């Protein structure tokens, strides 16, 4: 049997990097998208190849149609793409909406919503033509909490991810394409320092049922399961992996 070929956006660091490594261990070849950190992308690609998988790292912005097309064109050189993990995402700095700049709002929506849609659209076209596949979108527990005082714009963008996951799962079911999402809680990655709150994984999880932040590998496992044959009857699901949040 041929190996699955999976595109992972934002595969250079954090949840995306852990997902690339996990998928390689499960027999996937990986096309790793990233936007800026070439060193991190190469390090993750090295780990993927060390697991015996093929890996190509492609620099590009998921909010750019041309870059998304190039990402998938490069992936097609490995063979028919069977999986997509729409993981690339940004929050912008922590802020109340009243103080948020329009540039921040636009960027969050461009990357988290438009970027996700552009990747889903290309995957839908390619997978329908090649007989099916599976898409996993990385949402957030924020979508159902709203995140007041922190980033309601980000929470709203992830609610859009949940809705497009549901709609696409129904639209693409007849094409043999499953579409699901994972909604992480607070996970230990660089995203918190980037939003100006490096201690947030500890401070924001103390009162949760599991009283700790999650590890990127704990999200990667859920993503890998949703891509796997074990999830063959699962579509339209938003799997919350949030330590009880
Ligand atoms: P992270 O550590 O900040 O890593 C972000 C990744 O996305 C990096 O690989 C980055 O590439 C890439 N990226 C960012 N903007 C991009 C763009 N426009 N085009 C292509 N790639 C882009 O983030 P993370 O915490 O792993 O988050 C991954 C996903 O999980 C996001 O969708 C996030 O919203 C979601 N999530 C995270 C948490 C959490 O607590 N960490 C909770 C819920 C949901 P470079 O390395 O090149 O910068």
PDB file of C-alpha atoms and ligand atoms in Angstrom:
ATOM      1  CA  UNK A   1       0.000   0.000   0.000  1.00  0.00           C
ATOM      2  CA  UNK A   2       1.223   3.532  -0.722  1.00  0.00           C
ATOM      3  CA  UNK A   3       2.064   5.784   2.196  1.00  0.00           C
ATOM      4  CA  UNK A   4      -0.295   8.625   3.159  1.00  0.00           C
ATOM      5  CA  UNK A   5       0.952  12.065   2.117  1.00  0.00           C
ATOM      6  CA  UNK A   6      -0.086  14.779   4.546  1.00  0.00           C
ATOM      7  CA  UNK A   7       0.290  18.554   4.370  1.00  0.00           C
ATOM      8  CA  UNK A   8       0.767  20.185   7.786  1.00  0.00           C
ATOM      9  CA  UNK A   9       0.574  23.987   7.838  1.00  0.00           C
ATOM     10  CA  UNK A  10       2.561  25.645  10.611  1.00  0.00           C
ATOM     11  CA  UNK A  11       4.632  22.488  10.895  1.00  0.00           C
ATOM     12  CA  UNK A  12       7.851  24.170  11.981  1.00  0.00           C
ATOM     13  CA  UNK A  13       7.032  24.715  15.659  1.00  0.00           C
ATOM     14  CA  UNK A  14       4.625  23.845  18.473  1.00  0.00           C
ATOM     15  CA  UNK A  15       1.587  21.681  17.798  1.00  0.00           C
ATOM     16  CA  UNK A  16       2.352  21.490  14.083  1.00  0.00           C
ATOM     17  CA  UNK A  17       5.904  20.250  14.636  1.00  0.00           C
ATOM     18  CA  UNK A  18       4.737  17.602  17.113  1.00  0.00           C
ATOM     19  CA  UNK A  19       2.116  16.556  14.575  1.00  0.00           C
ATOM     20  CA  UNK A  20       4.684  16.190  11.783  1.00  0.00           C
ATOM     21  CA  UNK A  21       6.849  13.956  13.979  1.00  0.00           C
ATOM     22  CA  UNK A  22       3.870  11.881  15.149  1.00  0.00           C
ATOM     23  CA  UNK A  23       2.571  11.410  11.609  1.00  0.00           C
ATOM     24  CA  UNK A  24       6.006  10.329  10.408  1.00  0.00           C
ATOM     25  CA  UNK A  25       6.078   7.694  13.161  1.00  0.00           C
ATOM     26  CA  UNK A  26       2.702   6.472  11.891  1.00  0.00           C
ATOM     27  CA  UNK A  27       3.953   6.097   8.309  1.00  0.00           C
ATOM     28  CA  UNK A  28       2.991   9.388   6.671  1.00  0.00           C
ATOM     29  CA  UNK A  29       5.153  11.347   4.303  1.00  0.00           C
ATOM     30  CA  UNK A  30       4.918  14.996   5.336  1.00  0.00           C
ATOM     31  CA  UNK A  31       4.794  18.333   3.551  1.00  0.00           C
ATOM     32  CA  UNK A  32       5.601  20.915   6.185  1.00  0.00           C
ATOM     33  CA  UNK A  33       4.458  24.506   5.684  1.00  0.00           C
ATOM     34  CA  UNK A  34       5.932  27.421   7.604  1.00  0.00           C
ATOM     35  CA  UNK A  35       6.101  31.186   7.181  1.00  0.00           C
ATOM     36  CA  UNK A  36       9.235  32.531   8.841  1.00  0.00           C
ATOM     37  CA  UNK A  37      11.383  30.217  10.965  1.00  0.00           C
ATOM     38  CA  UNK A  38      13.430  28.245   8.436  1.00  0.00           C
ATOM     39  CA  UNK A  39      15.715  26.865  11.151  1.00  0.00           C
ATOM     40  CA  UNK A  40      12.807  25.364  13.095  1.00  0.00           C
ATOM     41  CA  UNK A  41      11.302  24.004   9.879  1.00  0.00           C
ATOM     42  CA  UNK A  42      14.550  22.274   8.960  1.00  0.00           C
ATOM     43  CA  UNK A  43      14.910  20.807  12.451  1.00  0.00           C
ATOM     44  CA  UNK A  44      11.385  19.370  12.350  1.00  0.00           C
ATOM     45  CA  UNK A  45      11.995  18.078   8.816  1.00  0.00           C
ATOM     46  CA  UNK A  46      15.151  16.377  10.074  1.00  0.00           C
ATOM     47  CA  UNK A  47      13.173  14.604  12.799  1.00  0.00           C
ATOM     48  CA  UNK A  48      10.534  13.518  10.286  1.00  0.00           C
ATOM     49  CA  UNK A  49      13.166  12.099   7.937  1.00  0.00           C
ATOM     50  CA  UNK A  50      14.884  10.364  10.857  1.00  0.00           C
ATOM     51  CA  UNK A  51      11.633   8.424  11.307  1.00  0.00           C
ATOM     52  CA  UNK A  52      11.987   7.150   7.747  1.00  0.00           C
ATOM     53  CA  UNK A  53       9.459   9.466   6.117  1.00  0.00           C
ATOM     54  CA  UNK A  54       9.845  11.759   3.153  1.00  0.00           C
ATOM     55  CA  UNK A  55       9.578  15.438   4.119  1.00  0.00           C
ATOM     56  CA  UNK A  56       9.546  18.666   2.142  1.00  0.00           C
ATOM     57  CA  UNK A  57       9.501  22.040   3.921  1.00  0.00           C
ATOM     58  CA  UNK A  58       7.764  24.847   2.022  1.00  0.00           C
ATOM     59  CA  UNK A  59       7.905  28.475   3.096  1.00  0.00           C
ATOM     60  CA  UNK A  60       4.739  30.488   2.522  1.00  0.00           C
ATOM     61  CA  UNK A  61       1.896  32.414   4.099  1.00  0.00           C
ATOM     62  CA  UNK A  62      -1.363  30.457   4.327  1.00  0.00           C
ATOM     63  CA  UNK A  63      -3.235  33.757   3.971  1.00  0.00           C
ATOM     64  CA  UNK A  64      -1.801  34.074   0.446  1.00  0.00           C
ATOM     65  CA  UNK A  65      -3.630  32.187  -2.301  1.00  0.00           C
ATOM     66  CA  UNK A  66      -0.472  31.964  -4.404  1.00  0.00           C
ATOM     67  CA  UNK A  67       1.537  30.550  -1.497  1.00  0.00           C
ATOM     68  CA  UNK A  68      -1.146  27.954  -0.709  1.00  0.00           C
ATOM     69  CA  UNK A  69      -1.238  26.876  -4.343  1.00  0.00           C
ATOM     70  CA  UNK A  70       2.560  26.532  -4.319  1.00  0.00           C
ATOM     71  CA  UNK A  71       2.428  24.508  -1.097  1.00  0.00           C
ATOM     72  CA  UNK A  72       0.028  21.995  -2.628  1.00  0.00           C
ATOM     73  CA  UNK A  73       1.795  22.004  -6.022  1.00  0.00           C
ATOM     74  CA  UNK A  74       4.993  21.037  -4.184  1.00  0.00           C
ATOM     75  CA  UNK A  75       3.131  18.376  -2.229  1.00  0.00           C
ATOM     76  CA  UNK A  76       1.739  16.908  -5.448  1.00  0.00           C
ATOM     77  CA  UNK A  77       5.297  16.194  -6.565  1.00  0.00           C
ATOM     78  CA  UNK A  78       5.401  13.497  -3.843  1.00  0.00           C
ATOM     79  CA  UNK A  79       2.107  11.959  -5.002  1.00  0.00           C
ATOM     80  CA  UNK A  80      -1.610  12.414  -4.334  1.00  0.00           C
ATOM     81  CA  UNK A  81      -2.188  14.306  -1.081  1.00  0.00           C
ATOM     82  CA  UNK A  82      -4.320  12.223   1.294  1.00  0.00           C
ATOM     83  CA  UNK A  83      -4.282  14.423   4.412  1.00  0.00           C
ATOM     84  CA  UNK A  84      -4.302  18.081   5.445  1.00  0.00           C
ATOM     85  CA  UNK A  85      -3.712  19.474   8.922  1.00  0.00           C
ATOM     86  CA  UNK A  86      -4.769  23.125   8.952  1.00  0.00           C
ATOM     87  CA  UNK A  87      -2.686  24.130  11.951  1.00  0.00           C
ATOM     88  CA  UNK A  88      -1.131  27.523  11.102  1.00  0.00           C
ATOM     89  CA  UNK A  89      -2.676  30.145  13.364  1.00  0.00           C
ATOM     90  CA  UNK A  90      -1.999  33.427  15.141  1.00  0.00           C
ATOM     91  CA  UNK A  91      -3.570  35.336  18.023  1.00  0.00           C
ATOM     92  CA  UNK A  92      -1.951  38.756  17.929  1.00  0.00           C
ATOM     93  CA  UNK A  93      -1.167  40.408  21.288  1.00  0.00           C
ATOM     94  CA  UNK A  94      -3.521  39.905  24.231  1.00  0.00           C
ATOM     95  CA  UNK A  95      -5.923  42.843  24.240  1.00  0.00           C
ATOM     96  CA  UNK A  96      -9.478  43.905  24.806  1.00  0.00           C
ATOM     97  CA  UNK A  97     -11.284  44.438  21.515  1.00  0.00           C
ATOM     98  CA  UNK A  98     -11.637  48.170  22.263  1.00  0.00           C
ATOM     99  CA  UNK A  99      -7.838  48.466  22.169  1.00  0.00           C
ATOM    100  CA  UNK A 100      -7.115  46.142  19.244  1.00  0.00           C
ATOM    101  CA  UNK A 101      -5.675  47.535  16.044  1.00  0.00           C
ATOM    102  CA  UNK A 102      -7.427  46.887  12.751  1.00  0.00           C
ATOM    103  CA  UNK A 103      -4.203  45.380  11.406  1.00  0.00           C
ATOM    104  CA  UNK A 104      -4.262  42.777  14.188  1.00  0.00           C
ATOM    105  CA  UNK A 105      -7.921  41.905  13.600  1.00  0.00           C
ATOM    106  CA  UNK A 106      -7.340  41.591   9.866  1.00  0.00           C
ATOM    107  CA  UNK A 107      -4.247  39.419  10.268  1.00  0.00           C
ATOM    108  CA  UNK A 108      -5.930  37.032  12.715  1.00  0.00           C
ATOM    109  CA  UNK A 109      -8.916  36.593  10.412  1.00  0.00           C
ATOM    110  CA  UNK A 110      -6.712  36.323   7.305  1.00  0.00           C
ATOM    111  CA  UNK A 111      -4.505  33.572   8.740  1.00  0.00           C
ATOM    112  CA  UNK A 112      -7.016  31.677  10.875  1.00  0.00           C
ATOM    113  CA  UNK A 113     -10.081  31.834   8.627  1.00  0.00           C
ATOM    114  CA  UNK A 114      -9.100  32.748   5.057  1.00  0.00           C
ATOM    115  CA  UNK A 115      -5.913  30.666   5.265  1.00  0.00           C
ATOM    116  CA  UNK A 116      -7.845  27.676   6.536  1.00  0.00           C
ATOM    117  CA  UNK A 117     -10.440  28.089   3.771  1.00  0.00           C
ATOM    118  CA  UNK A 118      -7.799  28.415   1.040  1.00  0.00           C
ATOM    119  CA  UNK A 119      -6.072  25.227   2.213  1.00  0.00           C
ATOM    120  CA  UNK A 120      -9.384  23.378   2.559  1.00  0.00           C
ATOM    121  CA  UNK A 121     -10.436  24.492  -0.917  1.00  0.00           C
ATOM    122  CA  UNK A 122      -7.295  23.228  -2.582  1.00  0.00           C
ATOM    123  CA  UNK A 123      -7.383  19.989  -0.564  1.00  0.00           C
ATOM    124  CA  UNK A 124     -11.047  19.476  -1.523  1.00  0.00           C
ATOM    125  CA  UNK A 125     -10.190  19.833  -5.203  1.00  0.00           C
ATOM    126  CA  UNK A 126      -7.157  17.539  -5.058  1.00  0.00           C
ATOM    127  CA  UNK A 127      -8.660  14.886  -2.779  1.00  0.00           C
ATOM    128  CA  UNK A 128     -11.928  14.693  -4.716  1.00  0.00           C
ATOM    129  CA  UNK A 129      -9.918  14.111  -7.885  1.00  0.00           C
ATOM    130  CA  UNK A 130      -7.789  11.386  -6.301  1.00  0.00           C
ATOM    131  CA  UNK A 131     -10.554   9.483  -4.511  1.00  0.00           C
ATOM    132  CA  UNK A 132     -10.715  10.942  -1.007  1.00  0.00           C
ATOM    133  CA  UNK A 133      -8.757  11.964   2.046  1.00  0.00           C
ATOM    134  CA  UNK A 134      -9.025  13.540   5.469  1.00  0.00           C
ATOM    135  CA  UNK A 135      -8.741  17.098   6.756  1.00  0.00           C
ATOM    136  CA  UNK A 136      -8.136  18.105  10.369  1.00  0.00           C
ATOM    137  CA  UNK A 137      -8.528  21.767  11.265  1.00  0.00           C
ATOM    138  CA  UNK A 138      -6.916  23.056  14.451  1.00  0.00           C
ATOM    139  CA  UNK A 139      -9.535  25.111  16.257  1.00  0.00           C
ATOM    140  CA  UNK A 140      -9.395  26.176  19.910  1.00  0.00           C
ATOM    141  CA  UNK A 141     -11.384  25.792  23.093  1.00  0.00           C
ATOM    142  CA  UNK A 142     -11.555  29.598  22.861  1.00  0.00           C
ATOM    143  CA  UNK A 143     -14.275  29.169  20.214  1.00  0.00           C
ATOM    144  CA  UNK A 144     -16.779  28.085  22.858  1.00  0.00           C
ATOM    145  CA  UNK A 145     -15.513  30.319  25.682  1.00  0.00           C
ATOM    146  CA  UNK A 146     -15.234  33.618  23.827  1.00  0.00           C
ATOM    147  CA  UNK A 147     -12.029  34.696  25.607  1.00  0.00           C
ATOM    148  CA  UNK A 148     -13.182  38.087  26.968  1.00  0.00           C
ATOM    149  CA  UNK A 149     -10.372  40.474  27.829  1.00  0.00           C
ATOM    150  CA  UNK A 150      -7.878  38.310  25.978  1.00  0.00           C
ATOM    151  CA  UNK A 151      -8.714  37.926  22.300  1.00  0.00           C
ATOM    152  CA  UNK A 152     -12.372  37.760  21.341  1.00  0.00           C
ATOM    153  CA  UNK A 153     -11.299  38.241  17.709  1.00  0.00           C
ATOM    154  CA  UNK A 154      -9.199  35.060  17.878  1.00  0.00           C
ATOM    155  CA  UNK A 155     -12.002  33.139  19.606  1.00  0.00           C
ATOM    156  CA  UNK A 156     -14.393  34.278  16.867  1.00  0.00           C
ATOM    157  CA  UNK A 157     -11.949  33.163  14.173  1.00  0.00           C
ATOM    158  CA  UNK A 158     -11.819  29.686  15.723  1.00  0.00           C
ATOM    159  CA  UNK A 159     -15.621  29.538  15.927  1.00  0.00           C
ATOM    160  CA  UNK A 160     -15.522  30.100  12.173  1.00  0.00           C
ATOM    161  CA  UNK A 161     -13.147  27.132  11.913  1.00  0.00           C
ATOM    162  CA  UNK A 162     -15.646  24.961  13.803  1.00  0.00           C
ATOM    163  CA  UNK A 163     -18.457  26.021  11.466  1.00  0.00           C
ATOM    164  CA  UNK A 164     -16.488  25.518   8.276  1.00  0.00           C
ATOM    165  CA  UNK A 165     -15.468  22.093   9.572  1.00  0.00           C
ATOM    166  CA  UNK A 166     -19.121  21.132  10.024  1.00  0.00           C
ATOM    167  CA  UNK A 167     -20.244  22.481   6.666  1.00  0.00           C
ATOM    168  CA  UNK A 168     -17.353  21.007   4.726  1.00  0.00           C
ATOM    169  CA  UNK A 169     -17.787  17.612   6.352  1.00  0.00           C
ATOM    170  CA  UNK A 170     -21.306  17.501   4.893  1.00  0.00           C
ATOM    171  CA  UNK A 171     -20.254  18.941   1.537  1.00  0.00           C
ATOM    172  CA  UNK A 172     -17.313  16.586   1.067  1.00  0.00           C
ATOM    173  CA  UNK A 173     -18.659  13.369   2.588  1.00  0.00           C
ATOM    174  CA  UNK A 174     -19.888  12.130  -0.804  1.00  0.00           C
ATOM    175  CA  UNK A 175     -16.362  12.666  -2.191  1.00  0.00           C
ATOM    176  CA  UNK A 176     -14.854  10.362   0.426  1.00  0.00           C
ATOM    177  CA  UNK A 177     -13.261  13.247   2.310  1.00  0.00           C
ATOM    178  CA  UNK A 178     -13.631  13.382   6.100  1.00  0.00           C
ATOM    179  CA  UNK A 179     -13.350  16.791   7.795  1.00  0.00           C
ATOM    180  CA  UNK A 180     -12.838  17.163  11.539  1.00  0.00           C
ATOM    181  CA  UNK A 181     -11.299  19.593  14.003  1.00  0.00           C
ATOM    182  CA  UNK A 182      -9.317  19.415  17.204  1.00  0.00           C
ATOM    183  CA  UNK A 183      -9.954  22.144  19.783  1.00  0.00           C
ATOM    184  CA  UNK A 184      -6.943  22.391  22.094  1.00  0.00           C
ATOM    185  CA  UNK A 185      -7.014  24.060  25.479  1.00  0.00           C
ATOM    186  CA  UNK A 186      -3.880  25.772  26.738  1.00  0.00           C
ATOM    187  CA  UNK A 187      -0.853  24.014  25.300  1.00  0.00           C
ATOM    188  CA  UNK A 188       2.813  24.688  26.024  1.00  0.00           C
ATOM    189  CA  UNK A 189       4.101  26.333  22.849  1.00  0.00           C
ATOM    190  CA  UNK A 190       5.696  29.621  21.775  1.00  0.00           C
ATOM    191  CA  UNK A 191       2.274  31.111  20.979  1.00  0.00           C
ATOM    192  CA  UNK A 192       1.865  32.449  24.527  1.00  0.00           C
ATOM    193  CA  UNK A 193       5.153  34.378  24.518  1.00  0.00           C
ATOM    194  CA  UNK A 194       4.212  35.710  21.076  1.00  0.00           C
ATOM    195  CA  UNK A 195       0.962  37.133  22.494  1.00  0.00           C
ATOM    196  CA  UNK A 196       2.890  38.732  25.373  1.00  0.00           C
ATOM    197  CA  UNK A 197       2.087  36.206  28.138  1.00  0.00           C
ATOM    198  CA  UNK A 198       4.875  33.597  28.388  1.00  0.00           C
ATOM    199  CA  UNK A 199       3.636  32.383  31.803  1.00  0.00           C
ATOM    200  CA  UNK A 200       0.077  31.812  30.621  1.00  0.00           C
ATOM    201  CA  UNK A 201       0.355  28.010  30.327  1.00  0.00           C
ATOM    202  CA  UNK A 202       0.891  27.900  34.091  1.00  0.00           C
ATOM    203  CA  UNK A 203      -1.220  30.816  35.305  1.00  0.00           C
ATOM    204  CA  UNK A 204      -4.280  30.112  33.167  1.00  0.00           C
ATOM    205  CA  UNK A 205      -4.510  26.406  33.909  1.00  0.00           C
ATOM    206  CA  UNK A 206      -4.186  26.348  37.704  1.00  0.00           C
ATOM    207  CA  UNK A 207      -7.964  26.332  38.205  1.00  0.00           C
ATOM    208  CA  UNK A 208      -8.762  23.753  35.505  1.00  0.00           C
ATOM    209  CA  UNK A 209      -9.844  20.206  36.318  1.00  0.00           C
ATOM    210  CA  UNK A 210      -6.474  18.799  35.219  1.00  0.00           C
ATOM    211  CA  UNK A 211      -4.567  21.796  36.641  1.00  0.00           C
ATOM    212  CA  UNK A 212      -1.815  21.766  34.029  1.00  0.00           C
ATOM    213  CA  UNK A 213      -1.219  22.894  30.465  1.00  0.00           C
ATOM    214  CA  UNK A 214      -1.224  20.339  27.680  1.00  0.00           C
ATOM    215  CA  UNK A 215       1.785  19.186  25.706  1.00  0.00           C
ATOM    216  CA  UNK A 216       1.918  19.609  21.931  1.00  0.00           C
ATOM    217  CA  UNK A 217       2.276  15.831  21.632  1.00  0.00           C
ATOM    218  CA  UNK A 218      -1.114  15.387  23.335  1.00  0.00           C
ATOM    219  CA  UNK A 219      -2.744  17.368  20.533  1.00  0.00           C
ATOM    220  CA  UNK A 220      -0.694  15.601  17.858  1.00  0.00           C
ATOM    221  CA  UNK A 221      -2.094  12.264  19.040  1.00  0.00           C
ATOM    222  CA  UNK A 222      -5.663  13.451  18.562  1.00  0.00           C
ATOM    223  CA  UNK A 223      -4.874  14.841  15.118  1.00  0.00           C
ATOM    224  CA  UNK A 224      -3.155  11.621  14.074  1.00  0.00           C
ATOM    225  CA  UNK A 225      -6.149   9.592  15.228  1.00  0.00           C
ATOM    226  CA  UNK A 226      -8.589  11.737  13.231  1.00  0.00           C
ATOM    227  CA  UNK A 227      -6.443  11.191  10.118  1.00  0.00           C
ATOM    228  CA  UNK A 228      -6.179   7.447  10.704  1.00  0.00           C
ATOM    229  CA  UNK A 229      -8.388   4.577   9.504  1.00  0.00           C
ATOM    230  CA  UNK A 230      -9.525   4.186  13.138  1.00  0.00           C
ATOM    231  CA  UNK A 231     -11.545   7.385  12.580  1.00  0.00           C
ATOM    232  CA  UNK A 232     -13.058   6.118   9.312  1.00  0.00           C
ATOM    233  CA  UNK A 233     -16.653   6.889  10.428  1.00  0.00           C
ATOM    234  CA  UNK A 234     -15.800  10.197  12.141  1.00  0.00           C
ATOM    235  CA  UNK A 235     -16.569  13.386  10.254  1.00  0.00           C
ATOM    236  CA  UNK A 236     -17.882  16.796  11.277  1.00  0.00           C
ATOM    237  CA  UNK A 237     -16.524  16.338  14.809  1.00  0.00           C
ATOM    238  CA  UNK A 238     -14.773  18.970  16.900  1.00  0.00           C
ATOM    239  CA  UNK A 239     -12.673  16.968  19.339  1.00  0.00           C
ATOM    240  CA  UNK A 240     -11.933  19.012  22.456  1.00  0.00           C
ATOM    241  CA  UNK A 241      -8.523  18.219  23.954  1.00  0.00           C
ATOM    242  CA  UNK A 242      -8.421  20.760  26.732  1.00  0.00           C
ATOM    243  CA  UNK A 243      -7.836  19.121  30.114  1.00  0.00           C
ATOM    244  CA  UNK A 244     -11.440  19.681  31.168  1.00  0.00           C
ATOM    245  CA  UNK A 245     -11.585  23.390  30.165  1.00  0.00           C
TER     246      UNK A 245
HETATM  247  P1  LIG B   1       3.106  28.415  17.540  1.00  0.00           P
HETATM  248  O1  LIG B   1       3.963  27.638  18.481  1.00  0.00           O
HETATM  249  O2  LIG B   1       3.104  29.894  17.589  1.00  0.00           O
HETATM  250  O3  LIG B   1       3.464  27.928  16.058  1.00  0.00           O
HETATM  251  C1  LIG B   1       2.750  28.501  14.988  1.00  0.00           C
HETATM  252  C2  LIG B   1       3.104  27.785  13.708  1.00  0.00           C
HETATM  253  O4  LIG B   1       2.309  28.328  12.656  1.00  0.00           O
HETATM  254  C3  LIG B   1       4.554  27.990  13.312  1.00  0.00           C
HETATM  255  O5  LIG B   1       4.977  26.827  12.648  1.00  0.00           O
HETATM  256  C4  LIG B   1       4.468  29.179  12.342  1.00  0.00           C
HETATM  257  O6  LIG B   1       5.519  29.204  11.402  1.00  0.00           O
HETATM  258  C5  LIG B   1       3.160  28.867  11.641  1.00  0.00           C
HETATM  259  N1  LIG B   1       2.477  30.010  11.056  1.00  0.00           N
HETATM  260  C6  LIG B   1       2.012  31.116  11.684  1.00  0.00           C
HETATM  261  N2  LIG B   1       1.419  31.944  10.812  1.00  0.00           N
HETATM  262  C7  LIG B   1       1.525  31.344   9.599  1.00  0.00           C
HETATM  263  C8  LIG B   1       1.125  31.706   8.293  1.00  0.00           C
HETATM  264  N3  LIG B   1       0.480  32.858   8.038  1.00  0.00           N
HETATM  265  N4  LIG B   1       1.397  30.851   7.275  1.00  0.00           N
HETATM  266  C9  LIG B   1       2.035  29.681   7.521  1.00  0.00           C
HETATM  267  N5  LIG B   1       2.447  29.292   8.728  1.00  0.00           N
HETATM  268  C10 LIG B   1       2.186  30.112   9.755  1.00  0.00           C
HETATM  269  O7  LIG B   1       1.561  27.978  17.674  1.00  0.00           O
HETATM  270  P2  LIG B   1       0.879  26.690  18.346  1.00  0.00           P
HETATM  271  O8  LIG B   1       0.609  27.015  19.756  1.00  0.00           O
HETATM  272  O9  LIG B   1       1.606  25.460  17.984  1.00  0.00           O
HETATM  273  O10 LIG B   1      -0.535  26.752  17.618  1.00  0.00           O
HETATM  274  C11 LIG B   1      -0.853  25.938  16.514  1.00  0.00           C
HETATM  275  C12 LIG B   1      -2.351  26.016  16.288  1.00  0.00           C
HETATM  276  O11 LIG B   1      -3.014  25.596  17.475  1.00  0.00           O
HETATM  277  C13 LIG B   1      -2.868  27.412  15.978  1.00  0.00           C
HETATM  278  O12 LIG B   1      -3.891  27.336  15.035  1.00  0.00           O
HETATM  279  C14 LIG B   1      -3.419  27.876  17.320  1.00  0.00           C
HETATM  280  O13 LIG B   1      -4.421  28.845  17.164  1.00  0.00           O
HETATM  281  C15 LIG B   1      -3.953  26.575  17.848  1.00  0.00           C
HETATM  282  N6  LIG B   1      -4.113  26.547  19.309  1.00  0.00           N
HETATM  283  C16 LIG B   1      -3.043  26.667  20.136  1.00  0.00           C
HETATM  284  C17 LIG B   1      -3.223  26.630  21.508  1.00  0.00           C
HETATM  285  C18 LIG B   1      -2.094  26.748  22.482  1.00  0.00           C
HETATM  286  O14 LIG B   1      -2.355  26.941  23.700  1.00  0.00           O
HETATM  287  N7  LIG B   1      -0.843  26.651  22.049  1.00  0.00           N
HETATM  288  C19 LIG B   1      -4.526  26.488  22.024  1.00  0.00           C
HETATM  289  C20 LIG B   1      -5.585  26.366  21.156  1.00  0.00           C
HETATM  290  C21 LIG B   1      -5.378  26.394  19.800  1.00  0.00           C
HETATM  291  P3  LIG B   1       6.982  29.885  11.736  1.00  0.00           P
HETATM  292  O15 LIG B   1       7.695  28.891  12.634  1.00  0.00           O
HETATM  293  O16 LIG B   1       7.622  29.991  10.420  1.00  0.00           O
HETATM  294  O17 LIG B   1       6.694  31.174  12.410  1.00  0.00           O
END
